[in-house]
Structures are given as structure tokens and as C-alpha cells.
CSV table of C-alpha atoms in Angstrom, one decimal:
chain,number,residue,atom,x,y,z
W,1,UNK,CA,9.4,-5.5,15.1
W,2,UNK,CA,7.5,-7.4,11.9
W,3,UNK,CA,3.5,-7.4,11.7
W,4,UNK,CA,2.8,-10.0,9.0
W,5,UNK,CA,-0.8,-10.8,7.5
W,6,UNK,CA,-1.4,-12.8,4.6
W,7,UNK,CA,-3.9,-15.1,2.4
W,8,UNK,CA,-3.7,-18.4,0.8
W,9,UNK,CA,-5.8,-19.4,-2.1
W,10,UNK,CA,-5.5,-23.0,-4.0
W,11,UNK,CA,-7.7,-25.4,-5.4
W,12,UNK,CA,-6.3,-29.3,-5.7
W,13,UNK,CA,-7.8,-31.1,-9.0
W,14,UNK,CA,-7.3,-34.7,-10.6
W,15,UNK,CA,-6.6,-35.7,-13.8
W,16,UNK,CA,-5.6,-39.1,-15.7
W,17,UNK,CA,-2.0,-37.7,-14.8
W,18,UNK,CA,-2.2,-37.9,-11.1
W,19,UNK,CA,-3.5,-34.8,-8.7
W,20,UNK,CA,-2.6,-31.1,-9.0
W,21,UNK,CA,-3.0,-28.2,-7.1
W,22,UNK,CA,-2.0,-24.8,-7.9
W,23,UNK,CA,-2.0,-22.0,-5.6
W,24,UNK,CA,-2.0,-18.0,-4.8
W,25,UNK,CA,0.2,-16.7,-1.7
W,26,UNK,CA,0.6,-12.9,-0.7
W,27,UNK,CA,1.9,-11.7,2.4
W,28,UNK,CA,1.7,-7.9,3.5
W,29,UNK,CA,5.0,-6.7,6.2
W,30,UNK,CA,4.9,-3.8,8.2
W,31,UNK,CA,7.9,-2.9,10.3
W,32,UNK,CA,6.7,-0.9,13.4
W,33,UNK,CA,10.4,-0.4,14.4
W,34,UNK,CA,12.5,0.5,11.1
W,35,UNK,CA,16.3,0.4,11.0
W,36,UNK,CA,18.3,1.8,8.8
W,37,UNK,CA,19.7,-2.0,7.8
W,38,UNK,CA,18.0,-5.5,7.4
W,39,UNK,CA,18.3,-8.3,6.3
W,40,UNK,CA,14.9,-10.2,4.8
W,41,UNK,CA,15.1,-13.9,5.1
W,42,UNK,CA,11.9,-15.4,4.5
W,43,UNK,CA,12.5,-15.4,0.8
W,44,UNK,CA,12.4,-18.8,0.4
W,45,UNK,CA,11.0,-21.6,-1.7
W,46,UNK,CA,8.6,-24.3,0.0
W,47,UNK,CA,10.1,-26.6,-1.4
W,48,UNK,CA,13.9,-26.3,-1.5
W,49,UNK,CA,16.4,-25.1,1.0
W,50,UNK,CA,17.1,-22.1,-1.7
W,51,UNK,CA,17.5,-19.2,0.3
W,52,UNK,CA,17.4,-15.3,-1.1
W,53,UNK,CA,18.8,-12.8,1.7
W,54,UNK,CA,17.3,-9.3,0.4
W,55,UNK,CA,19.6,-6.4,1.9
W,56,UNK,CA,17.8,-3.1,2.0
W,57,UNK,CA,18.3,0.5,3.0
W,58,UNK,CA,15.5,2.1,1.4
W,59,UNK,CA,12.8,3.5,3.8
W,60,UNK,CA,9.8,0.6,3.3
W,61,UNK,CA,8.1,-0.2,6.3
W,62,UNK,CA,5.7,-1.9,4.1
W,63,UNK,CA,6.2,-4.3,1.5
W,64,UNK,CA,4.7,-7.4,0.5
W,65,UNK,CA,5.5,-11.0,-1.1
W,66,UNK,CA,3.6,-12.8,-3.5
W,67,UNK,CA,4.2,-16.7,-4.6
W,68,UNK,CA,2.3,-18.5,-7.2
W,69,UNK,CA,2.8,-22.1,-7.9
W,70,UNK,CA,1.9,-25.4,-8.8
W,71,UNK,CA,2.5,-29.2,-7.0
W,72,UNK,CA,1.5,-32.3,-8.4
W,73,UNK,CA,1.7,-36.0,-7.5
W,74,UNK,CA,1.5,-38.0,-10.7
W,75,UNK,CA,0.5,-41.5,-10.7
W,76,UNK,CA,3.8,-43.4,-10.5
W,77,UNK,CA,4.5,-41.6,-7.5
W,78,UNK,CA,6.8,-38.6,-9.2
W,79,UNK,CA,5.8,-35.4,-7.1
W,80,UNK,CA,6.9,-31.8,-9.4
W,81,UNK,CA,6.5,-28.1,-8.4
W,82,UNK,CA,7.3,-24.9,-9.9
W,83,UNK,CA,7.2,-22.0,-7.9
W,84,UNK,CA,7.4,-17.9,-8.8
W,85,UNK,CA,8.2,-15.5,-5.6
W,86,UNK,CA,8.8,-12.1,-5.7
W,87,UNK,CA,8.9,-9.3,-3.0
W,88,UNK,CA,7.0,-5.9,-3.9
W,89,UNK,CA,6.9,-2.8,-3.2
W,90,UNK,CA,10.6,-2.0,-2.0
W,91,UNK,CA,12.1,1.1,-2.9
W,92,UNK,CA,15.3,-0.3,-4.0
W,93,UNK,CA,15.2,-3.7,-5.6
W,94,UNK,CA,12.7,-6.0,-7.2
W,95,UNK,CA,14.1,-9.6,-6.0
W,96,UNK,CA,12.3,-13.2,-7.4
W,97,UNK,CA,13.2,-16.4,-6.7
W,98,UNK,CA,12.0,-19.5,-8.9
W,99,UNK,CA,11.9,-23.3,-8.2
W,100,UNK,CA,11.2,-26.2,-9.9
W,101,UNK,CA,11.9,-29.6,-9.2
W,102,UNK,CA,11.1,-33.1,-9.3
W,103,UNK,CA,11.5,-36.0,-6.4
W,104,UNK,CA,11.4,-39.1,-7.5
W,105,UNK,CA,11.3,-42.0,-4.4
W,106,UNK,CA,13.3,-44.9,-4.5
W,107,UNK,CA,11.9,-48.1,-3.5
């Protein structure tokens, strides 16, 4: 069993390029019930289907993630985002995952 709290901080802003917003994301685990194997799955990117399974055997009932990014719809209609994660705080490995990307719609 996974208790999971976390915060969000972002702040949208306009320019003569179209309408930005970066933004702050940190999540803190605790596993009440910790086996000896698992598998961390929620390593992924908001924006993609990119995946990054973490296996672990150290002993870290706690750990945390952290994701800083920035999205941004530019005035023909272009959306972009770049995203950093990382997971903290396990014993054995230091994983990060980054995304960008562009979608363009076609009319």
C-alpha cells in the first residue's frame, strides 16, 4: 500500500508569442507495506505515452518525484512542452525522464 501527497505550483502568462505556463510538481510516496521488489510506474510524462518502469530493491519506503516544465500555445495554433522528471531519494538509482515535443494540428 502507497500514501501519496503532493503540490502543484504554475503560473500561465501571455506574450506576442502566444500563452505560456510553466510549472512546479513534487509528489512525496510512502509505502506502508514494503516488499522486497516493485516496480514504480507512475514515471511518466504528461504529455507522451513515454513510460520509465523504475525496479528497486533498496529499502525506501519514502521517496519522492519532482517534474518541472513548461507548455505553450503559440499563436498559429502550434502547442510545445518540455518537461524534466526525476524520482529522489531512492537508495539505489537516480532515474529522469525528459520530454519535449511539438503538435502541430492539421486542418
Amino acid at each position: 500500500m502507497t500514501f501519496i501527497s503532493g503540490a502543484t505550483i504554475s503560473k500561465p502568462f501571455r506574450t506576442s508569442l502566444g500563452l505560456f505556463q510553466p510549472y512546479v510538481k513534487s509528489y512525496l510516496h510512502y509505502d506502508y507495506q514494503y516488499d522486497s521488489d516493485r516496480i514504480i510506474s507512475q514515471f511518466r510524462s504528461a504529455y507522451t505515452s513515454s513510460n520509465l518502469p523504475v525496479i528497486t530493491q533498496a529499502d525506501d519506503r519514502f521517496y519522492g518525484r519532482f517534474h518541472a516544465g513548461v507548455s505553450g500555445a503559440f499563436n498559429d495554433k502550434w502547442i510545445g512542452y518540455a518537461e524534466a522528471s526525476t524520482l529522489v531519494g531512492l537508495n539505489d538509482s537516480n532515474p529522469a525522464l525528459y520530454s519535449v515535443g511539438v503538435i502541430i494540428p492539421f486542418r
